[in-house]
Amino acid sequence: MLLKDYTTLGVGGPAELWTVETREELKRATEAPYRVLGNGSNLLVLDEGVPERVIRLAGEFRTYDLKGWVGAGTLLPLLVQEAARAGLSGLEGLLGIPAQVGGAVKMNAGTRFGEMADALEAVEVFHDGAFHVYRPEELGFGYRKSHLPPGGIVTRVRLKLKERPKEEILRRMAEVDRARKGQPKRKSAGCAFKNPPGQSAGRLIDERGLKGLRVGDAMISLEHGNFIVNLGQARAKDVLELVRRVQEELPLELEWEVWP
């Protein structure tokens, strides 16, 4: 399978793809070297692909109970909307993040309105052949990072949500949504660079006049400087060259995970 068909940026080479639906299947799938693919956002897969088995969570890992366990394969946008309908607050700041729950935990996905770690009560992680439950403070969450055990796969979480009037929750979501209006609609992997302390990476890129810079079909978005978009047939090497050119101008750290 070509991983470009499973990433939001639409680039990436071949891999052996396993879709696992049960805990027993997950144990079997991890008997060989592996990587875990969530919703394919915040990820750049090189054109050569990856030698490891790539695991996608489905089946029981996509079931959820807002007041109980939530499978790591559940789509975060779905969860945000379901929580709002149920009058449960705590996920509003994550509106618009195109991730699965497991990936959002691993990278501590977030916006300036809140991070995934803020909404967690417990995290179940599969590693060393067994399932372990951790408190959030045990997983070393920081800005766009966590410290999962080596080889750890997030399998499900318990959320820390509070009952609030639906009108209040919807007002908060509208505020978050307004802040997203400038983001591009073309294929992208989300924000490319981490914001330096007290600064905006997108604003710094804009001030350097780098918007619209293009290599092949990869381009720094004209709408938001911290997005690299795929105009149609971009390859990973084009995207990496754009990243290199930006980093020649600015000391910015890449936010994406890069495979391999």
PDB file of C-alpha atoms in Angstrom:
ATOM      1  CA  MET A   1       0.000   0.000   0.000  1.00  0.00           C
ATOM      2  CA  LEU A   2       1.118   3.567  -0.653  1.00  0.00           C
ATOM      3  CA  LEU A   3       0.946   5.643   2.505  1.00  0.00           C
ATOM      4  CA  LYS A   4       0.164   8.785   0.500  1.00  0.00           C
ATOM      5  CA  ASP A   5      -3.402   7.441   0.401  1.00  0.00           C
ATOM      6  CA  TYR A   6      -3.511   7.466   4.221  1.00  0.00           C
ATOM      7  CA  THR A   7      -1.935  10.835   5.072  1.00  0.00           C
ATOM      8  CA  THR A   8      -3.606  14.233   5.082  1.00  0.00           C
ATOM      9  CA  LEU A   9      -0.690  15.737   3.132  1.00  0.00           C
ATOM     10  CA  GLY A  10      -1.096  13.102   0.425  1.00  0.00           C
ATOM     11  CA  VAL A  11       2.552  12.057   0.172  1.00  0.00           C
ATOM     12  CA  GLY A  12       4.340   8.880   1.199  1.00  0.00           C
ATOM     13  CA  GLY A  13       5.740   5.663  -0.235  1.00  0.00           C
ATOM     14  CA  PRO A  14       4.940   1.973   0.245  1.00  0.00           C
ATOM     15  CA  ALA A  15       4.485  -0.013   3.460  1.00  0.00           C
ATOM     16  CA  GLU A  16       2.967  -3.228   4.761  1.00  0.00           C
ATOM     17  CA  LEU A  17      -0.322  -2.038   6.254  1.00  0.00           C
ATOM     18  CA  TRP A  18      -2.155  -3.953   8.997  1.00  0.00           C
ATOM     19  CA  THR A  19      -5.605  -2.951  10.221  1.00  0.00           C
ATOM     20  CA  VAL A  20      -6.218  -4.409  13.691  1.00  0.00           C
ATOM     21  CA  GLU A  21      -9.647  -4.583  15.323  1.00  0.00           C
ATOM     22  CA  THR A  22      -9.084  -6.444  18.606  1.00  0.00           C
ATOM     23  CA  ARG A  23      -6.572  -6.546  21.418  1.00  0.00           C
ATOM     24  CA  GLU A  24      -5.473 -10.033  20.404  1.00  0.00           C
ATOM     25  CA  GLU A  25      -4.868  -8.878  16.820  1.00  0.00           C
ATOM     26  CA  LEU A  26      -2.774  -6.006  18.164  1.00  0.00           C
ATOM     27  CA  LYS A  27      -0.573  -8.447  20.072  1.00  0.00           C
ATOM     28  CA  ARG A  28       0.014 -10.440  16.879  1.00  0.00           C
ATOM     29  CA  ALA A  29       0.615  -7.351  14.750  1.00  0.00           C
ATOM     30  CA  THR A  30       3.357  -6.137  17.082  1.00  0.00           C
ATOM     31  CA  GLU A  31       5.398  -9.340  16.842  1.00  0.00           C
ATOM     32  CA  ALA A  32       7.399  -7.686  14.021  1.00  0.00           C
ATOM     33  CA  PRO A  33       8.927  -4.170  13.955  1.00  0.00           C
ATOM     34  CA  TYR A  34       6.089  -1.677  13.597  1.00  0.00           C
ATOM     35  CA  ARG A  35       4.877   1.894  13.443  1.00  0.00           C
ATOM     36  CA  VAL A  36       1.375   3.120  14.253  1.00  0.00           C
ATOM     37  CA  LEU A  37      -0.603   5.283  11.834  1.00  0.00           C
ATOM     38  CA  GLY A  38      -3.441   7.387  13.181  1.00  0.00           C
ATOM     39  CA  ASN A  39      -5.380   9.735  10.944  1.00  0.00           C
ATOM     40  CA  GLY A  40      -2.237  10.556   8.950  1.00  0.00           C
ATOM     41  CA  SER A  41      -2.045  14.192  10.034  1.00  0.00           C
ATOM     42  CA  ASN A  42       1.073  15.824  11.487  1.00  0.00           C
ATOM     43  CA  LEU A  43       3.064  13.266   9.518  1.00  0.00           C
ATOM     44  CA  LEU A  44       5.483  13.320   6.588  1.00  0.00           C
ATOM     45  CA  VAL A  45       6.242   9.905   5.064  1.00  0.00           C
ATOM     46  CA  LEU A  46       9.236   9.837   2.741  1.00  0.00           C
ATOM     47  CA  ASP A  47       8.851   8.711  -0.866  1.00  0.00           C
ATOM     48  CA  GLU A  48      10.812   5.510  -0.192  1.00  0.00           C
ATOM     49  CA  GLY A  49       8.175   4.410   2.317  1.00  0.00           C
ATOM     50  CA  VAL A  50       9.011   2.525   5.519  1.00  0.00           C
ATOM     51  CA  PRO A  51      10.358  -1.010   6.086  1.00  0.00           C
ATOM     52  CA  GLU A  52       8.367  -1.595   9.274  1.00  0.00           C
ATOM     53  CA  ARG A  53       4.833  -2.939   9.470  1.00  0.00           C
ATOM     54  CA  VAL A  54       2.336  -0.046   9.738  1.00  0.00           C
ATOM     55  CA  ILE A  55      -0.568  -0.620  12.133  1.00  0.00           C
ATOM     56  CA  ARG A  56      -3.948   1.121  11.955  1.00  0.00           C
ATOM     57  CA  LEU A  57      -6.448   0.777  14.805  1.00  0.00           C
ATOM     58  CA  ALA A  58     -10.059  -0.088  13.946  1.00  0.00           C
ATOM     59  CA  GLY A  59     -12.889  -2.203  15.362  1.00  0.00           C
ATOM     60  CA  GLU A  60     -13.024  -2.036  19.164  1.00  0.00           C
ATOM     61  CA  PHE A  61     -10.383   0.697  19.121  1.00  0.00           C
ATOM     62  CA  ARG A  62     -12.903   3.024  17.443  1.00  0.00           C
ATOM     63  CA  THR A  63     -15.672   2.579  20.012  1.00  0.00           C
ATOM     64  CA  TYR A  64     -16.211   5.228  22.661  1.00  0.00           C
ATOM     65  CA  ASP A  65     -18.125   6.143  25.800  1.00  0.00           C
ATOM     66  CA  LEU A  66     -17.705   9.785  26.793  1.00  0.00           C
ATOM     67  CA  LYS A  67     -18.129   8.861  30.458  1.00  0.00           C
ATOM     68  CA  GLY A  68     -16.017   5.699  30.205  1.00  0.00           C
ATOM     69  CA  TRP A  69     -13.272   4.467  27.889  1.00  0.00           C
ATOM     70  CA  VAL A  70     -12.657   6.011  24.471  1.00  0.00           C
ATOM     71  CA  GLY A  71     -10.836   3.972  21.815  1.00  0.00           C
ATOM     72  CA  ALA A  72      -7.622   5.471  20.462  1.00  0.00           C
ATOM     73  CA  GLY A  73      -8.829   5.033  16.875  1.00  0.00           C
ATOM     74  CA  THR A  74     -11.788   7.356  17.440  1.00  0.00           C
ATOM     75  CA  LEU A  75     -11.689  10.516  15.356  1.00  0.00           C
ATOM     76  CA  LEU A  76     -11.100  13.566  17.529  1.00  0.00           C
ATOM     77  CA  PRO A  77     -13.457  15.856  15.513  1.00  0.00           C
ATOM     78  CA  LEU A  78     -16.282  13.345  16.066  1.00  0.00           C
ATOM     79  CA  LEU A  79     -15.544  13.252  19.790  1.00  0.00           C
ATOM     80  CA  VAL A  80     -15.552  17.058  20.092  1.00  0.00           C
ATOM     81  CA  GLN A  81     -18.984  17.268  18.461  1.00  0.00           C
ATOM     82  CA  GLU A  82     -20.439  14.359  20.468  1.00  0.00           C
ATOM     83  CA  ALA A  83     -19.245  15.892  23.738  1.00  0.00           C
ATOM     84  CA  ALA A  84     -20.879  19.212  22.841  1.00  0.00           C
ATOM     85  CA  ARG A  85     -24.174  17.481  22.058  1.00  0.00           C
ATOM     86  CA  ALA A  86     -23.998  15.711  25.422  1.00  0.00           C
ATOM     87  CA  GLY A  87     -23.319  18.958  27.286  1.00  0.00           C
ATOM     88  CA  LEU A  88     -19.824  17.838  28.322  1.00  0.00           C
ATOM     89  CA  SER A  89     -17.033  20.413  28.320  1.00  0.00           C
ATOM     90  CA  GLY A  90     -13.290  19.905  28.026  1.00  0.00           C
ATOM     91  CA  LEU A  91     -12.650  19.240  24.343  1.00  0.00           C
ATOM     92  CA  GLU A  92     -13.692  22.557  22.792  1.00  0.00           C
ATOM     93  CA  GLY A  93     -10.112  23.789  22.408  1.00  0.00           C
ATOM     94  CA  LEU A  94      -9.335  20.789  20.185  1.00  0.00           C
ATOM     95  CA  LEU A  95     -11.937  21.701  17.567  1.00  0.00           C
ATOM     96  CA  GLY A  96     -10.698  21.240  14.014  1.00  0.00           C
ATOM     97  CA  ILE A  97      -7.682  19.045  14.768  1.00  0.00           C
ATOM     98  CA  PRO A  98      -7.850  16.205  12.178  1.00  0.00           C
ATOM     99  CA  ALA A  99      -6.441  13.470  14.402  1.00  0.00           C
ATOM    100  CA  GLN A 100      -7.395  10.197  15.988  1.00  0.00           C
ATOM    101  CA  VAL A 101      -7.395  10.169  19.772  1.00  0.00           C
ATOM    102  CA  GLY A 102      -4.231   8.055  20.028  1.00  0.00           C
ATOM    103  CA  GLY A 103      -2.210  10.350  17.789  1.00  0.00           C
ATOM    104  CA  ALA A 104      -3.549  13.409  19.606  1.00  0.00           C
ATOM    105  CA  VAL A 105      -2.332  11.917  22.894  1.00  0.00           C
ATOM    106  CA  LYS A 106       1.084  10.972  21.521  1.00  0.00           C
ATOM    107  CA  MET A 107       1.839  14.476  20.247  1.00  0.00           C
ATOM    108  CA  ASN A 108      -0.283  16.279  22.832  1.00  0.00           C
ATOM    109  CA  ALA A 109      -2.194  17.934  20.001  1.00  0.00           C
ATOM    110  CA  GLY A 110      -3.706  21.299  20.734  1.00  0.00           C
ATOM    111  CA  THR A 111      -4.352  24.910  19.917  1.00  0.00           C
ATOM    112  CA  ARG A 112      -3.880  28.083  21.917  1.00  0.00           C
ATOM    113  CA  PHE A 113      -7.235  27.222  23.483  1.00  0.00           C
ATOM    114  CA  GLY A 114      -6.137  23.914  25.019  1.00  0.00           C
ATOM    115  CA  GLU A 115      -4.199  20.662  24.658  1.00  0.00           C
ATOM    116  CA  MET A 116      -5.144  16.991  24.632  1.00  0.00           C
ATOM    117  CA  ALA A 117      -3.399  16.422  27.977  1.00  0.00           C
ATOM    118  CA  ASP A 118      -5.820  18.876  29.611  1.00  0.00           C
ATOM    119  CA  ALA A 119      -8.736  16.536  28.870  1.00  0.00           C
ATOM    120  CA  LEU A 120      -7.185  13.263  30.060  1.00  0.00           C
ATOM    121  CA  GLU A 121      -7.957  11.329  33.230  1.00  0.00           C
ATOM    122  CA  ALA A 122      -6.197   8.064  32.293  1.00  0.00           C
ATOM    123  CA  VAL A 123      -4.352   6.606  29.293  1.00  0.00           C
ATOM    124  CA  GLU A 124      -4.045   2.918  28.410  1.00  0.00           C
ATOM    125  CA  VAL A 125      -0.833   2.058  26.556  1.00  0.00           C
ATOM    126  CA  PHE A 126       0.146  -1.281  25.027  1.00  0.00           C
ATOM    127  CA  HIS A 127       3.844  -2.107  25.327  1.00  0.00           C
ATOM    128  CA  ASP A 128       6.033  -5.086  26.166  1.00  0.00           C
ATOM    129  CA  GLY A 129       3.170  -7.427  25.302  1.00  0.00           C
ATOM    130  CA  ALA A 130       0.691  -6.059  27.855  1.00  0.00           C
ATOM    131  CA  PHE A 131      -1.778  -3.230  28.443  1.00  0.00           C
ATOM    132  CA  HIS A 132      -0.857  -0.661  31.106  1.00  0.00           C
ATOM    133  CA  VAL A 133      -2.874   2.270  32.493  1.00  0.00           C
ATOM    134  CA  TYR A 134      -1.116   5.562  33.269  1.00  0.00           C
ATOM    135  CA  ARG A 135      -2.098   8.842  34.880  1.00  0.00           C
ATOM    136  CA  PRO A 136      -1.431  11.827  32.571  1.00  0.00           C
ATOM    137  CA  GLU A 137       1.281  13.169  34.875  1.00  0.00           C
ATOM    138  CA  GLU A 138       3.238   9.926  34.329  1.00  0.00           C
ATOM    139  CA  LEU A 139       3.529  10.482  30.576  1.00  0.00           C
ATOM    140  CA  GLY A 140       5.602  13.667  30.517  1.00  0.00           C
ATOM    141  CA  PHE A 141       3.282  15.819  28.423  1.00  0.00           C
ATOM    142  CA  GLY A 142       4.714  19.062  27.067  1.00  0.00           C
ATOM    143  CA  TYR A 143       4.268  21.342  24.092  1.00  0.00           C
ATOM    144  CA  ARG A 144       3.424  18.981  21.211  1.00  0.00           C
ATOM    145  CA  LYS A 145       5.068  15.995  22.869  1.00  0.00           C
ATOM    146  CA  SER A 146       4.676  13.159  25.338  1.00  0.00           C
ATOM    147  CA  HIS A 147       6.996  10.521  26.725  1.00  0.00           C
ATOM    148  CA  LEU A 148       5.249   7.225  26.092  1.00  0.00           C
ATOM    149  CA  PRO A 149       7.092   4.023  27.012  1.00  0.00           C
ATOM    150  CA  PRO A 150       9.364   2.830  24.153  1.00  0.00           C
ATOM    151  CA  GLY A 151       7.216   1.227  21.458  1.00  0.00           C
ATOM    152  CA  GLY A 152       4.080   2.228  23.347  1.00  0.00           C
ATOM    153  CA  ILE A 153       0.749   2.315  21.502  1.00  0.00           C
ATOM    154  CA  VAL A 154      -2.097   4.347  22.985  1.00  0.00           C
ATOM    155  CA  THR A 155      -5.129   2.031  22.905  1.00  0.00           C
ATOM    156  CA  ARG A 156      -7.797   3.955  24.840  1.00  0.00           C
ATOM    157  CA  VAL A 157      -8.287   6.878  27.224  1.00  0.00           C
ATOM    158  CA  ARG A 158     -10.639   8.129  29.906  1.00  0.00           C
ATOM    159  CA  LEU A 159     -11.598  11.768  29.494  1.00  0.00           C
ATOM    160  CA  LYS A 160     -11.907  14.453  32.134  1.00  0.00           C
ATOM    161  CA  LEU A 161     -15.092  16.241  31.045  1.00  0.00           C
ATOM    162  CA  LYS A 162     -17.473  18.452  33.017  1.00  0.00           C
ATOM    163  CA  GLU A 163     -21.156  19.118  32.497  1.00  0.00           C
ATOM    164  CA  ARG A 164     -21.795  22.618  31.169  1.00  0.00           C
ATOM    165  CA  PRO A 165     -24.743  24.331  29.445  1.00  0.00           C
ATOM    166  CA  LYS A 166     -24.650  23.470  25.737  1.00  0.00           C
ATOM    167  CA  GLU A 167     -24.909  27.156  24.811  1.00  0.00           C
ATOM    168  CA  GLU A 168     -21.719  27.876  26.739  1.00  0.00           C
ATOM    169  CA  ILE A 169     -19.887  25.003  25.033  1.00  0.00           C
ATOM    170  CA  LEU A 170     -21.043  26.098  21.572  1.00  0.00           C
ATOM    171  CA  ARG A 171     -19.926  29.682  22.221  1.00  0.00           C
ATOM    172  CA  ARG A 172     -16.480  28.402  23.132  1.00  0.00           C
ATOM    173  CA  MET A 173     -16.342  26.240  19.996  1.00  0.00           C
ATOM    174  CA  ALA A 174     -17.357  29.199  17.841  1.00  0.00           C
ATOM    175  CA  GLU A 175     -14.474  31.205  19.311  1.00  0.00           C
ATOM    176  CA  VAL A 176     -12.010  28.409  18.470  1.00  0.00           C
ATOM    177  CA  ASP A 177     -13.493  28.068  14.981  1.00  0.00           C
ATOM    178  CA  ARG A 178     -13.092  31.775  14.263  1.00  0.00           C
ATOM    179  CA  ALA A 179      -9.392  31.500  15.072  1.00  0.00           C
ATOM    180  CA  ARG A 180      -9.070  28.742  12.419  1.00  0.00           C
ATOM    181  CA  LYS A 181     -10.596  30.680   9.528  1.00  0.00           C
ATOM    182  CA  GLY A 182      -7.246  31.566   7.993  1.00  0.00           C
ATOM    183  CA  GLN A 183      -6.110  27.967   7.603  1.00  0.00           C
ATOM    184  CA  PRO A 184      -5.809  26.564   4.066  1.00  0.00           C
ATOM    185  CA  LYS A 185      -8.306  24.122   2.601  1.00  0.00           C
ATOM    186  CA  ARG A 186      -5.794  22.251   0.413  1.00  0.00           C
ATOM    187  CA  LYS A 187      -4.121  19.027   1.534  1.00  0.00           C
ATOM    188  CA  SER A 188      -1.667  19.629   4.372  1.00  0.00           C
ATOM    189  CA  ALA A 189      -0.262  17.889   7.437  1.00  0.00           C
ATOM    190  CA  GLY A 190      -1.268  20.713   9.763  1.00  0.00           C
ATOM    191  CA  CYS A 191       1.113  23.313  11.184  1.00  0.00           C
ATOM    192  CA  ALA A 192       4.615  22.495   9.960  1.00  0.00           C
ATOM    193  CA  PHE A 193       6.694  24.231  12.637  1.00  0.00           C
ATOM    194  CA  LYS A 194       6.442  24.633  16.393  1.00  0.00           C
ATOM    195  CA  ASN A 195       5.798  28.147  17.633  1.00  0.00           C
ATOM    196  CA  PRO A 196       8.879  29.598  19.362  1.00  0.00           C
ATOM    197  CA  PRO A 197       8.138  30.808  22.921  1.00  0.00           C
ATOM    198  CA  GLY A 198       5.929  33.873  22.746  1.00  0.00           C
ATOM    199  CA  GLN A 199       5.945  33.974  18.942  1.00  0.00           C
ATOM    200  CA  SER A 200       4.005  32.667  15.969  1.00  0.00           C
ATOM    201  CA  ALA A 201       5.877  30.549  13.434  1.00  0.00           C
ATOM    202  CA  GLY A 202       3.358  31.507  10.759  1.00  0.00           C
ATOM    203  CA  ARG A 203       3.878  35.213  11.385  1.00  0.00           C
ATOM    204  CA  LEU A 204       7.673  34.845  11.287  1.00  0.00           C
ATOM    205  CA  ILE A 205       7.467  33.003   7.956  1.00  0.00           C
ATOM    206  CA  ASP A 206       5.127  35.662   6.582  1.00  0.00           C
ATOM    207  CA  GLU A 207       7.461  38.471   7.685  1.00  0.00           C
ATOM    208  CA  ARG A 208      10.336  36.807   5.794  1.00  0.00           C
ATOM    209  CA  GLY A 209       8.252  36.863   2.624  1.00  0.00           C
ATOM    210  CA  LEU A 210       8.221  33.081   2.297  1.00  0.00           C
ATOM    211  CA  LYS A 211       4.503  32.620   1.635  1.00  0.00           C
ATOM    212  CA  GLY A 212       3.984  31.180  -1.828  1.00  0.00           C
ATOM    213  CA  LEU A 213       7.473  29.658  -1.996  1.00  0.00           C
ATOM    214  CA  ARG A 214       7.130  26.501  -4.072  1.00  0.00           C
ATOM    215  CA  VAL A 215       9.101  23.345  -4.863  1.00  0.00           C
ATOM    216  CA  GLY A 216       7.327  21.088  -7.340  1.00  0.00           C
ATOM    217  CA  ASP A 217       3.720  20.824  -6.149  1.00  0.00           C
ATOM    218  CA  ALA A 218       4.597  21.628  -2.527  1.00  0.00           C
ATOM    219  CA  MET A 219       4.014  25.226  -1.506  1.00  0.00           C
ATOM    220  CA  ILE A 220       4.035  27.369   1.609  1.00  0.00           C
ATOM    221  CA  SER A 221       0.394  28.362   1.845  1.00  0.00           C
ATOM    222  CA  LEU A 222      -0.585  31.876   0.795  1.00  0.00           C
ATOM    223  CA  GLU A 223      -3.261  31.808   3.492  1.00  0.00           C
ATOM    224  CA  HIS A 224      -1.118  30.796   6.472  1.00  0.00           C
ATOM    225  CA  GLY A 225       2.664  30.710   6.556  1.00  0.00           C
ATOM    226  CA  ASN A 226       2.890  27.721   8.894  1.00  0.00           C
ATOM    227  CA  PHE A 227       1.188  25.356   6.446  1.00  0.00           C
ATOM    228  CA  ILE A 228       2.841  23.514   3.566  1.00  0.00           C
ATOM    229  CA  VAL A 229       0.192  22.427   1.096  1.00  0.00           C
ATOM    230  CA  ASN A 230       0.065  19.828  -1.658  1.00  0.00           C
ATOM    231  CA  LEU A 231      -1.080  21.400  -4.915  1.00  0.00           C
ATOM    232  CA  GLY A 232      -1.733  17.978  -6.413  1.00  0.00           C
ATOM    233  CA  GLN A 233       1.326  15.834  -7.098  1.00  0.00           C
ATOM    234  CA  ALA A 234       3.791  16.881  -4.392  1.00  0.00           C
ATOM    235  CA  ARG A 235       6.416  14.419  -3.240  1.00  0.00           C
ATOM    236  CA  ALA A 236       8.073  14.170   0.145  1.00  0.00           C
ATOM    237  CA  LYS A 237      11.399  15.371  -1.302  1.00  0.00           C
ATOM    238  CA  ASP A 238       9.671  18.591  -2.422  1.00  0.00           C
ATOM    239  CA  VAL A 239       8.216  19.122   1.041  1.00  0.00           C
ATOM    240  CA  LEU A 240      11.579  18.479   2.713  1.00  0.00           C
ATOM    241  CA  GLU A 241      13.258  21.004   0.444  1.00  0.00           C
ATOM    242  CA  LEU A 242      10.694  23.629   1.474  1.00  0.00           C
ATOM    243  CA  VAL A 243      11.302  22.783   5.132  1.00  0.00           C
ATOM    244  CA  ARG A 244      15.060  23.167   4.558  1.00  0.00           C
ATOM    245  CA  ARG A 245      14.626  26.574   2.921  1.00  0.00           C
ATOM    246  CA  VAL A 246      12.483  27.848   5.779  1.00  0.00           C
ATOM    247  CA  GLN A 247      14.969  26.585   8.365  1.00  0.00           C
ATOM    248  CA  GLU A 248      17.798  28.321   6.491  1.00  0.00           C
ATOM    249  CA  GLU A 249      15.969  31.586   7.168  1.00  0.00           C
ATOM    250  CA  LEU A 250      14.490  30.921  10.604  1.00  0.00           C
ATOM    251  CA  PRO A 251      15.470  28.730  13.604  1.00  0.00           C
ATOM    252  CA  LEU A 252      12.176  26.809  13.623  1.00  0.00           C
ATOM    253  CA  GLU A 253      11.687  23.245  14.842  1.00  0.00           C
ATOM    254  CA  LEU A 254       9.607  20.911  12.683  1.00  0.00           C
ATOM    255  CA  GLU A 255       6.348  19.907  14.363  1.00  0.00           C
ATOM    256  CA  TRP A 256       5.610  16.923  12.150  1.00  0.00           C
ATOM    257  CA  GLU A 257       6.781  13.374  12.689  1.00  0.00           C
ATOM    258  CA  VAL A 258       8.901  12.174   9.757  1.00  0.00           C
ATOM    259  CA  TRP A 259       8.947   8.520   8.624  1.00  0.00           C
ATOM    260  CA  PRO A 260      11.492   6.960   8.549  1.00  0.00           C
TER     261      PRO A 260
END
